[in-house]
Structures are given as C-alpha cells and as structure tokens.
PDB file of C-alpha atoms in Angstrom:
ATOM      1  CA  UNK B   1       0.000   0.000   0.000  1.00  0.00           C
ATOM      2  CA  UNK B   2       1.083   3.617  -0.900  1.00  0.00           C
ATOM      3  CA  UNK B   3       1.479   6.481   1.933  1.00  0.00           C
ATOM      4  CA  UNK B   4      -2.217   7.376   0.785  1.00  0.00           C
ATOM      5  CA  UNK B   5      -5.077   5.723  -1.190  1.00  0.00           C
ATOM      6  CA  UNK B   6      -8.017   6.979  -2.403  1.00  0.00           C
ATOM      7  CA  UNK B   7     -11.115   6.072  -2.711  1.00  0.00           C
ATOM      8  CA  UNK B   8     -13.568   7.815  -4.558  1.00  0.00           C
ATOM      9  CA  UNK B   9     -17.228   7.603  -3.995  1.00  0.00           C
ATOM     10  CA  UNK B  10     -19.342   8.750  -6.847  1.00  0.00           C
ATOM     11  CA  UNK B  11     -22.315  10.649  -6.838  1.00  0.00           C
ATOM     12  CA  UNK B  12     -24.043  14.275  -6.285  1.00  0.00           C
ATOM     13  CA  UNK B  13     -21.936  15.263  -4.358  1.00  0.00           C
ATOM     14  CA  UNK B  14     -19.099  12.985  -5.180  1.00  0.00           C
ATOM     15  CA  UNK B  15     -16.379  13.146  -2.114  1.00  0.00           C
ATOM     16  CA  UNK B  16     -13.089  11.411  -1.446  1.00  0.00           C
ATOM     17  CA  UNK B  17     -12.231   8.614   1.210  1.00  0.00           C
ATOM     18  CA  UNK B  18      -8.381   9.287   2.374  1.00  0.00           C
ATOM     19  CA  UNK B  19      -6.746   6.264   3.957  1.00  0.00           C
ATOM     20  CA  UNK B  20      -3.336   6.296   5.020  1.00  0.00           C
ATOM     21  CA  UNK B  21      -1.409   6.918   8.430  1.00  0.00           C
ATOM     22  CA  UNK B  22      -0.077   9.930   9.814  1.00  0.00           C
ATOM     23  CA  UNK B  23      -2.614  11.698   7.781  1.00  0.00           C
ATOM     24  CA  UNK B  24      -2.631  14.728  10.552  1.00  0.00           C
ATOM     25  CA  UNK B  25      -1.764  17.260   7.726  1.00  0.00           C
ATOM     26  CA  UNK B  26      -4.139  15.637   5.120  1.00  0.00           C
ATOM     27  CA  UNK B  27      -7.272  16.290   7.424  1.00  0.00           C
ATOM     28  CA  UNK B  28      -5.578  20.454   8.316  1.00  0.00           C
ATOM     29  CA  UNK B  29      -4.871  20.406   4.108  1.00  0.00           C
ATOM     30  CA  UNK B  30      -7.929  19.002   3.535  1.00  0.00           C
ATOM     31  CA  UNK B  31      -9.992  21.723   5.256  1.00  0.00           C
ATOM     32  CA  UNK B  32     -11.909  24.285   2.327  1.00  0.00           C
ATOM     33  CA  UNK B  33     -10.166  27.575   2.060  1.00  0.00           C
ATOM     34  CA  UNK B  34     -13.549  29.501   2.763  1.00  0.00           C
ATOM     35  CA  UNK B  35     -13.597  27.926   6.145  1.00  0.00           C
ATOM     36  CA  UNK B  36     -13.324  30.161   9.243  1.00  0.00           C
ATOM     37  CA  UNK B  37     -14.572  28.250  12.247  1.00  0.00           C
ATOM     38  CA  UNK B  38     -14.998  24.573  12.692  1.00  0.00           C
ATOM     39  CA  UNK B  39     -16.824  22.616  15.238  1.00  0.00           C
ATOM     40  CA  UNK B  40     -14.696  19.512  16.002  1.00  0.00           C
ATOM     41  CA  UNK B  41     -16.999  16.692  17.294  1.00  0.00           C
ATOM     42  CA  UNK B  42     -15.281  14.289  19.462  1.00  0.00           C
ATOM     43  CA  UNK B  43     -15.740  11.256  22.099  1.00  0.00           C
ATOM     44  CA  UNK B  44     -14.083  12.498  25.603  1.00  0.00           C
ATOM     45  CA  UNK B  45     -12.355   9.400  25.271  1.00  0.00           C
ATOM     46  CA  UNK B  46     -10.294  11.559  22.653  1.00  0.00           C
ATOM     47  CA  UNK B  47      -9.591  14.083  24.618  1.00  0.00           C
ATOM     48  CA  UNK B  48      -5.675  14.043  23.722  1.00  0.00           C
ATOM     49  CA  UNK B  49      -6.224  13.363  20.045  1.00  0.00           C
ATOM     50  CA  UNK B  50      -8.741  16.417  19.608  1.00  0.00           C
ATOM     51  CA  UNK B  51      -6.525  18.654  21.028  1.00  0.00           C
ATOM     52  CA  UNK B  52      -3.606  17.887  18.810  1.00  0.00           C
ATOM     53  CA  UNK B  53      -6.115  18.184  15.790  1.00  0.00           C
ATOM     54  CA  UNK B  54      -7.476  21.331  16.850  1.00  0.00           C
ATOM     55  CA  UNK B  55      -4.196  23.195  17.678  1.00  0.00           C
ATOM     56  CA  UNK B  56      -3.127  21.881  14.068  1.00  0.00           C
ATOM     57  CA  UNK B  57      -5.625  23.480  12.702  1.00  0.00           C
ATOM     58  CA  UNK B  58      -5.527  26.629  14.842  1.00  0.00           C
ATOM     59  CA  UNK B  59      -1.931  26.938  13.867  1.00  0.00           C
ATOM     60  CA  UNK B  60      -3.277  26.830  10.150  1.00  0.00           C
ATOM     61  CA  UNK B  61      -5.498  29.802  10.587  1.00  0.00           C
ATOM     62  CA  UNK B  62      -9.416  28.368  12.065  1.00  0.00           C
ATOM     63  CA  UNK B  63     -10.998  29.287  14.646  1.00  0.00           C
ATOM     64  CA  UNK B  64     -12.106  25.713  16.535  1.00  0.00           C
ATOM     65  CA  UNK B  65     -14.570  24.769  18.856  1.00  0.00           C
ATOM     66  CA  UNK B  66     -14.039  21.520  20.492  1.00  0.00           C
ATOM     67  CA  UNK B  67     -17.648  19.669  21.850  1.00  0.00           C
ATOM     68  CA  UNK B  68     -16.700  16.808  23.738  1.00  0.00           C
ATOM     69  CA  UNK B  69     -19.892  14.156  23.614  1.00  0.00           C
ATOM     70  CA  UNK B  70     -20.669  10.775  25.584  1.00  0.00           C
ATOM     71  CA  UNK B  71     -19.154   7.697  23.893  1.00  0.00           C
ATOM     72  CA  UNK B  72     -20.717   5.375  21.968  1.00  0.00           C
ATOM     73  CA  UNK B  73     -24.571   5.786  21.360  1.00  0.00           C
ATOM     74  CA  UNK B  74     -25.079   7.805  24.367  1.00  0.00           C
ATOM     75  CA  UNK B  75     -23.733  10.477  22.439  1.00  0.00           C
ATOM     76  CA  UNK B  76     -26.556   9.861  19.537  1.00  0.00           C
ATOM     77  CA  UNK B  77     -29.436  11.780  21.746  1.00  0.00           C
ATOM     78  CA  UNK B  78     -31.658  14.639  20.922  1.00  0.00           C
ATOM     79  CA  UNK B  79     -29.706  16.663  23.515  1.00  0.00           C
ATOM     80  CA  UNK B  80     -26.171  16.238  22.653  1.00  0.00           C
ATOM     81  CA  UNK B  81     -27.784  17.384  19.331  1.00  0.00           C
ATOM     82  CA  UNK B  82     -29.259  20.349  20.561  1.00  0.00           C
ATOM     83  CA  UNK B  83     -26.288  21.367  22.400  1.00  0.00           C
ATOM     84  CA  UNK B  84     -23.946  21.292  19.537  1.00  0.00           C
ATOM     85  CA  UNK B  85     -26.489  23.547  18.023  1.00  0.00           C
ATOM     86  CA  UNK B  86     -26.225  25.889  21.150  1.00  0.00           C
ATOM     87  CA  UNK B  87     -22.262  25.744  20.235  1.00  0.00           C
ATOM     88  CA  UNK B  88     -22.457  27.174  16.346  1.00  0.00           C
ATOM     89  CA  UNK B  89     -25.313  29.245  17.117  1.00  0.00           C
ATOM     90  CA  UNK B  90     -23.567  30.774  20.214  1.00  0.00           C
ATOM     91  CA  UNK B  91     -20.165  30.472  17.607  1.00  0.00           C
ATOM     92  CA  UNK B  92     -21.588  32.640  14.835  1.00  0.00           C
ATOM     93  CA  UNK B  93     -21.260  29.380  12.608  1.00  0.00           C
ATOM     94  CA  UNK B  94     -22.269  30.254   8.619  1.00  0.00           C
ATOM     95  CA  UNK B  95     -23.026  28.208   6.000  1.00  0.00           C
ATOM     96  CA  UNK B  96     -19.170  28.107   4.882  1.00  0.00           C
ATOM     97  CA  UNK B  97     -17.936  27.117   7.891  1.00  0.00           C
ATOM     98  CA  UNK B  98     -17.293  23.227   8.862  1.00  0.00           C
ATOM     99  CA  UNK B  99     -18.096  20.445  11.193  1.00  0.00           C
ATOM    100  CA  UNK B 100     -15.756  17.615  11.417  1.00  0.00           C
ATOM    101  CA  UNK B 101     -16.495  14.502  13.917  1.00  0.00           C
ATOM    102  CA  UNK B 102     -13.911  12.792  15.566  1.00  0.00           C
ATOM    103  CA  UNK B 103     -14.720   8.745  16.728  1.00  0.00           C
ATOM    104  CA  UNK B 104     -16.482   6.141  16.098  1.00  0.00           C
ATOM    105  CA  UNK B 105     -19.676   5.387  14.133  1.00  0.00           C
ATOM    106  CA  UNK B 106     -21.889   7.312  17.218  1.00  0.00           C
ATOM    107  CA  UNK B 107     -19.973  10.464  16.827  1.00  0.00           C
ATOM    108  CA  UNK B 108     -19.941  10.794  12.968  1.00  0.00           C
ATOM    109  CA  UNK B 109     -23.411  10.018  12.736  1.00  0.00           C
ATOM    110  CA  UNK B 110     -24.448  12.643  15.128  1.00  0.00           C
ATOM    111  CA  UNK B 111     -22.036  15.082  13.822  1.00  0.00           C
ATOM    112  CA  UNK B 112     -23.218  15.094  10.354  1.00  0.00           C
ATOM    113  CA  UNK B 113     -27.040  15.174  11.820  1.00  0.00           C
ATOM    114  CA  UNK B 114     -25.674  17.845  12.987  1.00  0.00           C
ATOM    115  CA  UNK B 115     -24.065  19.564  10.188  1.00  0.00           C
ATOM    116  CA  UNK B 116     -27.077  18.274   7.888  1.00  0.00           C
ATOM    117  CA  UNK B 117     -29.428  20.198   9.756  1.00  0.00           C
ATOM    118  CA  UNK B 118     -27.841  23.599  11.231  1.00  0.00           C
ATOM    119  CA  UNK B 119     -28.673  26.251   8.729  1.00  0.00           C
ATOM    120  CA  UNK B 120     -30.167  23.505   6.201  1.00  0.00           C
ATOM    121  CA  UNK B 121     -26.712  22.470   5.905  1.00  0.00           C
ATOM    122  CA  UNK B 122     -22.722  22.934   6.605  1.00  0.00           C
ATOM    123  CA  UNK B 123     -19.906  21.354   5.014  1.00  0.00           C
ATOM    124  CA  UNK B 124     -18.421  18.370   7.190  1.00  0.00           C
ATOM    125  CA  UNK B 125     -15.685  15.890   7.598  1.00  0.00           C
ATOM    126  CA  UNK B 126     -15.680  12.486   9.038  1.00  0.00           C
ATOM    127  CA  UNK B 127     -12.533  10.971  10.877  1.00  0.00           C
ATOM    128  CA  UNK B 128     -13.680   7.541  12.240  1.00  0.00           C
ATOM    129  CA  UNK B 129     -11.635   5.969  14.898  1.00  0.00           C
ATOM    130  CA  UNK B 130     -12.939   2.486  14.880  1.00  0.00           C
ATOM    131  CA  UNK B 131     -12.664  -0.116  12.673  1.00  0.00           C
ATOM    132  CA  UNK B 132     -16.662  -0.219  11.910  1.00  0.00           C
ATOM    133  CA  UNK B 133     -16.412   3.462  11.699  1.00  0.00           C
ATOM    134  CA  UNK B 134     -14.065   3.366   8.902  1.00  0.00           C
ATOM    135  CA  UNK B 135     -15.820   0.537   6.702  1.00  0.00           C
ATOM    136  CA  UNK B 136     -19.289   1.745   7.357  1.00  0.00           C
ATOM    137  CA  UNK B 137     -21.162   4.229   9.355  1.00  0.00           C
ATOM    138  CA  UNK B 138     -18.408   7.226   8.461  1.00  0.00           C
ATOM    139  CA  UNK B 139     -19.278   6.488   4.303  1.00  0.00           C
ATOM    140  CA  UNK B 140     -22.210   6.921   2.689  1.00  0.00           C
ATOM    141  CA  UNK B 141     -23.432  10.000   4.840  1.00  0.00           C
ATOM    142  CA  UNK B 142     -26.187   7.996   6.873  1.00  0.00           C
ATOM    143  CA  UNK B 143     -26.921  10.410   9.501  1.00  0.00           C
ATOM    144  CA  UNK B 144     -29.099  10.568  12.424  1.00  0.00           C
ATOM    145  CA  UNK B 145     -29.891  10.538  16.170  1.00  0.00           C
ATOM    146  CA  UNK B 146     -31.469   7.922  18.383  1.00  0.00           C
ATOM    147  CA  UNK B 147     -34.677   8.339  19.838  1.00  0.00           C
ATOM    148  CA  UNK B 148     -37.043   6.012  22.755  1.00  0.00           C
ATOM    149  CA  UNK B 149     -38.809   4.859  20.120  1.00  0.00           C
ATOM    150  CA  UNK B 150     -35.622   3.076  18.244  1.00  0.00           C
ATOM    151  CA  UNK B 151     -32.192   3.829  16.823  1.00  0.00           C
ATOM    152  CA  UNK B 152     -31.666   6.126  13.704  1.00  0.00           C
ATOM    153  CA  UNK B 153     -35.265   7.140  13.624  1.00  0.00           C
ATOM    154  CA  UNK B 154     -34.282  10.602  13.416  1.00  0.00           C
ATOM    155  CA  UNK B 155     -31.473  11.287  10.986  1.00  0.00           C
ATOM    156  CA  UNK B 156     -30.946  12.886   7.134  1.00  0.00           C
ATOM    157  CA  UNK B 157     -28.864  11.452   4.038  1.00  0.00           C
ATOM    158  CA  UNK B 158     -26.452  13.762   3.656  1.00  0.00           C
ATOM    159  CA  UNK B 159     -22.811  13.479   2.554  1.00  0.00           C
ATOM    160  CA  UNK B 160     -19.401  14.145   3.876  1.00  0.00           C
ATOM    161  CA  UNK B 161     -17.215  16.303   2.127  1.00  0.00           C
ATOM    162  CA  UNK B 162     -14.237  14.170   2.954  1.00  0.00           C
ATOM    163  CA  UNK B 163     -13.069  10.731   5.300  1.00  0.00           C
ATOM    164  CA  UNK B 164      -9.771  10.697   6.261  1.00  0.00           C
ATOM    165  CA  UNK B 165      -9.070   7.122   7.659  1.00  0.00           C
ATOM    166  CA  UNK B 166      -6.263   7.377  10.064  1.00  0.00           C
ATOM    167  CA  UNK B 167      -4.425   4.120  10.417  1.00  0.00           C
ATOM    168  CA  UNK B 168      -2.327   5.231  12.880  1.00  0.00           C
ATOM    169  CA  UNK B 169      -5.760   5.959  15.106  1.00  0.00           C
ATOM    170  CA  UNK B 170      -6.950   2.021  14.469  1.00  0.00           C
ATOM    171  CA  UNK B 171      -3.707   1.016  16.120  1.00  0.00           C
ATOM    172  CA  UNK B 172      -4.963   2.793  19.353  1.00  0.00           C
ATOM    173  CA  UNK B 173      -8.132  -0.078  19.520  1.00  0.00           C
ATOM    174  CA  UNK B 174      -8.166  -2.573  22.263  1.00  0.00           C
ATOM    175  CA  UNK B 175      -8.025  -5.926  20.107  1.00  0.00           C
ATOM    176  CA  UNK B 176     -11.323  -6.935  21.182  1.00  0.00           C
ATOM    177  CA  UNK B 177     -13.068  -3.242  19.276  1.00  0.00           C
ATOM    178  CA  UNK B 178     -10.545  -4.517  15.972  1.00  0.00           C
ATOM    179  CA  UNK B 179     -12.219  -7.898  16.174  1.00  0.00           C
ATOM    180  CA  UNK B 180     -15.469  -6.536  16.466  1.00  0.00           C
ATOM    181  CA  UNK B 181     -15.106  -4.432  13.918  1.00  0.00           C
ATOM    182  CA  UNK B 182     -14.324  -6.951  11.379  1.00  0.00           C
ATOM    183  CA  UNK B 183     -17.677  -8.179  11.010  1.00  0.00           C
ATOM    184  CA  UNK B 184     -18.033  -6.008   9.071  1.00  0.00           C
ATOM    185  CA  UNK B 185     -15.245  -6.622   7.105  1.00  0.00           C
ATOM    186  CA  UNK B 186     -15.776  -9.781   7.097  1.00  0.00           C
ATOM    187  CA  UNK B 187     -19.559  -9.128   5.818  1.00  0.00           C
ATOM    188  CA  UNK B 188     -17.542  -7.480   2.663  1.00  0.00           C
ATOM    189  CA  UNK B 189     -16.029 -10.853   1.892  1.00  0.00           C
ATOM    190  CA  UNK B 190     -19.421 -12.362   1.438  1.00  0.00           C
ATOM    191  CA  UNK B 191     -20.854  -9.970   0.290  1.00  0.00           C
ATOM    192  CA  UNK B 192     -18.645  -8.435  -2.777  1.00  0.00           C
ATOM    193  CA  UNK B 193     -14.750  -9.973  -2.617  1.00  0.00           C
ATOM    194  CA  UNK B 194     -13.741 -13.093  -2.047  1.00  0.00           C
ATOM    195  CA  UNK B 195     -10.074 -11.975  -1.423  1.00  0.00           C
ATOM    196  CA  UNK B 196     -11.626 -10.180   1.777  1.00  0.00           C
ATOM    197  CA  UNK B 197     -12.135 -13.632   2.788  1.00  0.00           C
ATOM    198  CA  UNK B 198      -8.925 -15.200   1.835  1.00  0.00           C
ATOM    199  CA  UNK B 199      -6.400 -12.686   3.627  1.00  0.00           C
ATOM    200  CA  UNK B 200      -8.598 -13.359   6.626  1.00  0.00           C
ATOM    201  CA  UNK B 201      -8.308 -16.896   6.964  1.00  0.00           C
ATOM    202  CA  UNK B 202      -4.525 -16.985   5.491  1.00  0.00           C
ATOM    203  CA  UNK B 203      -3.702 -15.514   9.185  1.00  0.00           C
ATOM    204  CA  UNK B 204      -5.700 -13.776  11.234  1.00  0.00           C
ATOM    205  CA  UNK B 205      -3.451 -12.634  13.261  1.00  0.00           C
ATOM    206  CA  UNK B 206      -1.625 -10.732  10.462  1.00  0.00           C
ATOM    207  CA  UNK B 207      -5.245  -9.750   8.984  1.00  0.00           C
ATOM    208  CA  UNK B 208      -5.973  -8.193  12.766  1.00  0.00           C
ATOM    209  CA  UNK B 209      -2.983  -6.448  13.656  1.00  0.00           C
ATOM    210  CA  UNK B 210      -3.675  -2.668  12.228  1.00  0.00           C
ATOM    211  CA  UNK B 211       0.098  -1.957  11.991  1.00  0.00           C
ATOM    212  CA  UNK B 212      -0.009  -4.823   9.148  1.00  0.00           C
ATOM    213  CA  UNK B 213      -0.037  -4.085   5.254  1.00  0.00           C
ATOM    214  CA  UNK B 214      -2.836  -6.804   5.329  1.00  0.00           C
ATOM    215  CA  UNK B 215      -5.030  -4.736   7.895  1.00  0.00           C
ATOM    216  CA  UNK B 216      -4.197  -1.894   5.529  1.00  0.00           C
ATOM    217  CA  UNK B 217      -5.122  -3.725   2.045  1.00  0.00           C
ATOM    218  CA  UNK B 218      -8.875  -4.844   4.018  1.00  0.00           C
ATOM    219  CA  UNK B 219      -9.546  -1.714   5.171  1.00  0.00           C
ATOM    220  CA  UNK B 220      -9.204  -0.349   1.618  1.00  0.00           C
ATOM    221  CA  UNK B 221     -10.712  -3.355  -0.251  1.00  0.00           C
ATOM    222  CA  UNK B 222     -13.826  -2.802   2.224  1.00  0.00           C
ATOM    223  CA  UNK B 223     -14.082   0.918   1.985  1.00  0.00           C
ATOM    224  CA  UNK B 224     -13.566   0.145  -1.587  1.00  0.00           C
ATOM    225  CA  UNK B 225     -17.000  -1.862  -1.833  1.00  0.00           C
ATOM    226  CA  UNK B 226     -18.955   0.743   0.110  1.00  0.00           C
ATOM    227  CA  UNK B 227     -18.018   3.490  -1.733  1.00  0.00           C
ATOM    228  CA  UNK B 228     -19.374   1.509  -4.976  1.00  0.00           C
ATOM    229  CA  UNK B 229     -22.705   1.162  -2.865  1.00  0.00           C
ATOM    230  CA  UNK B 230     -23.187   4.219  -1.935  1.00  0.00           C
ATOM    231  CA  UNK B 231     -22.810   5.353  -5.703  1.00  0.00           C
ATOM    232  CA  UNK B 232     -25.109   3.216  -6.982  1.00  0.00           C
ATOM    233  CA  UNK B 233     -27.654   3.824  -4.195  1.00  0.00           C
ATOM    234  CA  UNK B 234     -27.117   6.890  -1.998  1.00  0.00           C
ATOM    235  CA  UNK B 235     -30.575   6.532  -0.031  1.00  0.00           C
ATOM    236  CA  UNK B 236     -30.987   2.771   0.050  1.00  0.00           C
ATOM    237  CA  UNK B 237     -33.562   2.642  -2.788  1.00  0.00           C
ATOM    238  CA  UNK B 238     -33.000  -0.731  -3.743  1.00  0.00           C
ATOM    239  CA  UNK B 239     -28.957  -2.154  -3.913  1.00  0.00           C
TER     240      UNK B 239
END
C-alpha cells in the first residue's frame, strides 16, 4: 500500500475517502479555504487526540470549537444534538464554515445530523476511529440521532465532504473493538470480494494487527465496496 489511497465515492456530491497513516496534515490540508470556524466533534475518550487536531488546525489559521460528547450511542441523543447547536449558534457558525467529527460510528453520525441540519446544511468531515467506523457508518453519509422509540429514527442522508481514515488511530483499539469491527469486514467478503475472505483466513493474526499491510489492504478493499454502494444507491432505494 502507498502512503495514501483513495477512494472515490461517486455521486451528487461525489467526495473522497483518504486512507493512510499519519494523515494529521491531510485532514488540516484538507480543510476548504472559505472555512473560518470549525466545530470539532469528538468522544471524551479523545480528549488528547482532539486537542492535537485542533491546535493543528488553529496553527493553520481556524478558529475551533471543540464539543466533547458521551461515547458510543449515548452520544446519539436529541440533547447532545441540541447542544452542539447551542455551540455554532452561540459560535456565529455560517453556512461556509465546517463540522468535522472525531470517533467512532456514534460520533460521525451525530455530527453530520448535525451539520445536515444547522442552517439547512454545513460542510463536514468524518474521521472515524474504529474499525466499523471506517468501513461503514463514516461512508455513505447515513446520519441521524437515536430516539425512545428506536435507533436512527431521526437522521438525514447527507454526505461528507471528505473521510480521512487514520491508520495510525486504528492502532490505538483494544483488540477486542478490531475484532469486532471486522464483522463487518468480514460481511464485505461475502458480500462483494472473495479476497476479503482469503487474507482473513490466510492468518488472522496478520489480517488483525492494524500496523499490518494486510489490515491496511482490508480496510481499503472494504471501503472500496462501500463506496461503490453508496454510488449506486445513496438513499438505500433498492442495492
């Protein structure tokens, strides 16, 4: 695998999925040059790794806003929504400014609720953290919030301008969150590539350890098939 790959996932709008490690500058590059403030969503379990990004990109010029939210779907409630509302609106946050969320599937798919709905609409970035995260819930701009009556009841189709997949970040995961993750890898192999299924059982061990070329060439091959998805079928209409 190169320093970066790229996959592209088609479609109105069309946006890029970056996957590579140290990729620290790509997400600061990566930012639109219209952008003035950005509302980093993150898990407080990132703590560390927000703060890096966010002095990055205060060093580059943006004016950031860090919202620290519950992990995992705790975070995906109609009042962590509301608050990060209470954040741009309190912020000044325009329609060219950005949102970027920071963590696993929970995060992403409340920030870009989020983004989706503040002024019909911002600009945002997804960095997942998790191994599901990066296959799955961060591509294809499935957004949404929890509610009593179910899970993603509330929520909007709307598309990231950008996924940066940080390798580096997978290497952080207990090994239990990698294996749990590759279900959904896994789920790939069935569904669309065979080879999916081949690396895995060659040595999982190798396949599992996220500082492996392996790791790196599943991760792509999986991203690979849900970009094509997406594509085809941005709101689930029949693929």
């Amino acid at each position: 695998m190169q320093t970066h790959e790229t996959v592209r996932v088609s479609g109105q709008p069309g946006y890029d999925v970056l996957i590579g490690r140290a990729m620290l500058d790509d997400v600061v590059n990566g930012v639109p040059q219209q952008v003035v403030k950005i509302l980093l969503v993150h898990q407080t379990a990132l703590q560390v790794a927000s703060d890096t990004l966010a002095e990055a990109l205060r060093a580059k010029g943006f004016e950031v806003f860090q919202a620290a939210v519950p992990d995992g779907e705790d975070a995906k409630r109609i009042e962590v929504a509301s608050w990060c509302w209470g954040l741009l609106g309190q912020s000044d946050f325009t329609r060219s400014d950005l949102v970027i969320g920071f963590g696993g599937g929970a995060v992403t798919d409340l920030a870009g609720f989020v983004a989706a709905t503040w002024l019909r609409g911002l600009d945002w970035i997804a960095i997942p953290t998790t191994v599901a995260g990066a296959v799955d819930a961060a591509i294809g701009g499935k957004t949404g919030i929890n509610t009593a009556e179910g899970k993603n009841l509330v929520g909007s189709f709307y598309a990231p301008s950008a996924v940066i997949i940080d390798l580096d970040t997978l290497s952080t995961l207990p090994k239990n969150e990698i294996l749990a993750g590759f279900g959904e890898v896994v789920k790939y192999g069935f569904i669309a590539d065979e080879r999916i299924l081949e690396l895995i059982e060659a040595d999982v061990a190798v396949a599992t350890d996220s500082t492996s070329e392996v790791f790196a060439e599943l991760i792509e091959r999986s991203v690979a098939i849900k970009a094509r998805v997406v594509g085809e079928d941005f709101k689930e209409a029949g693929l």
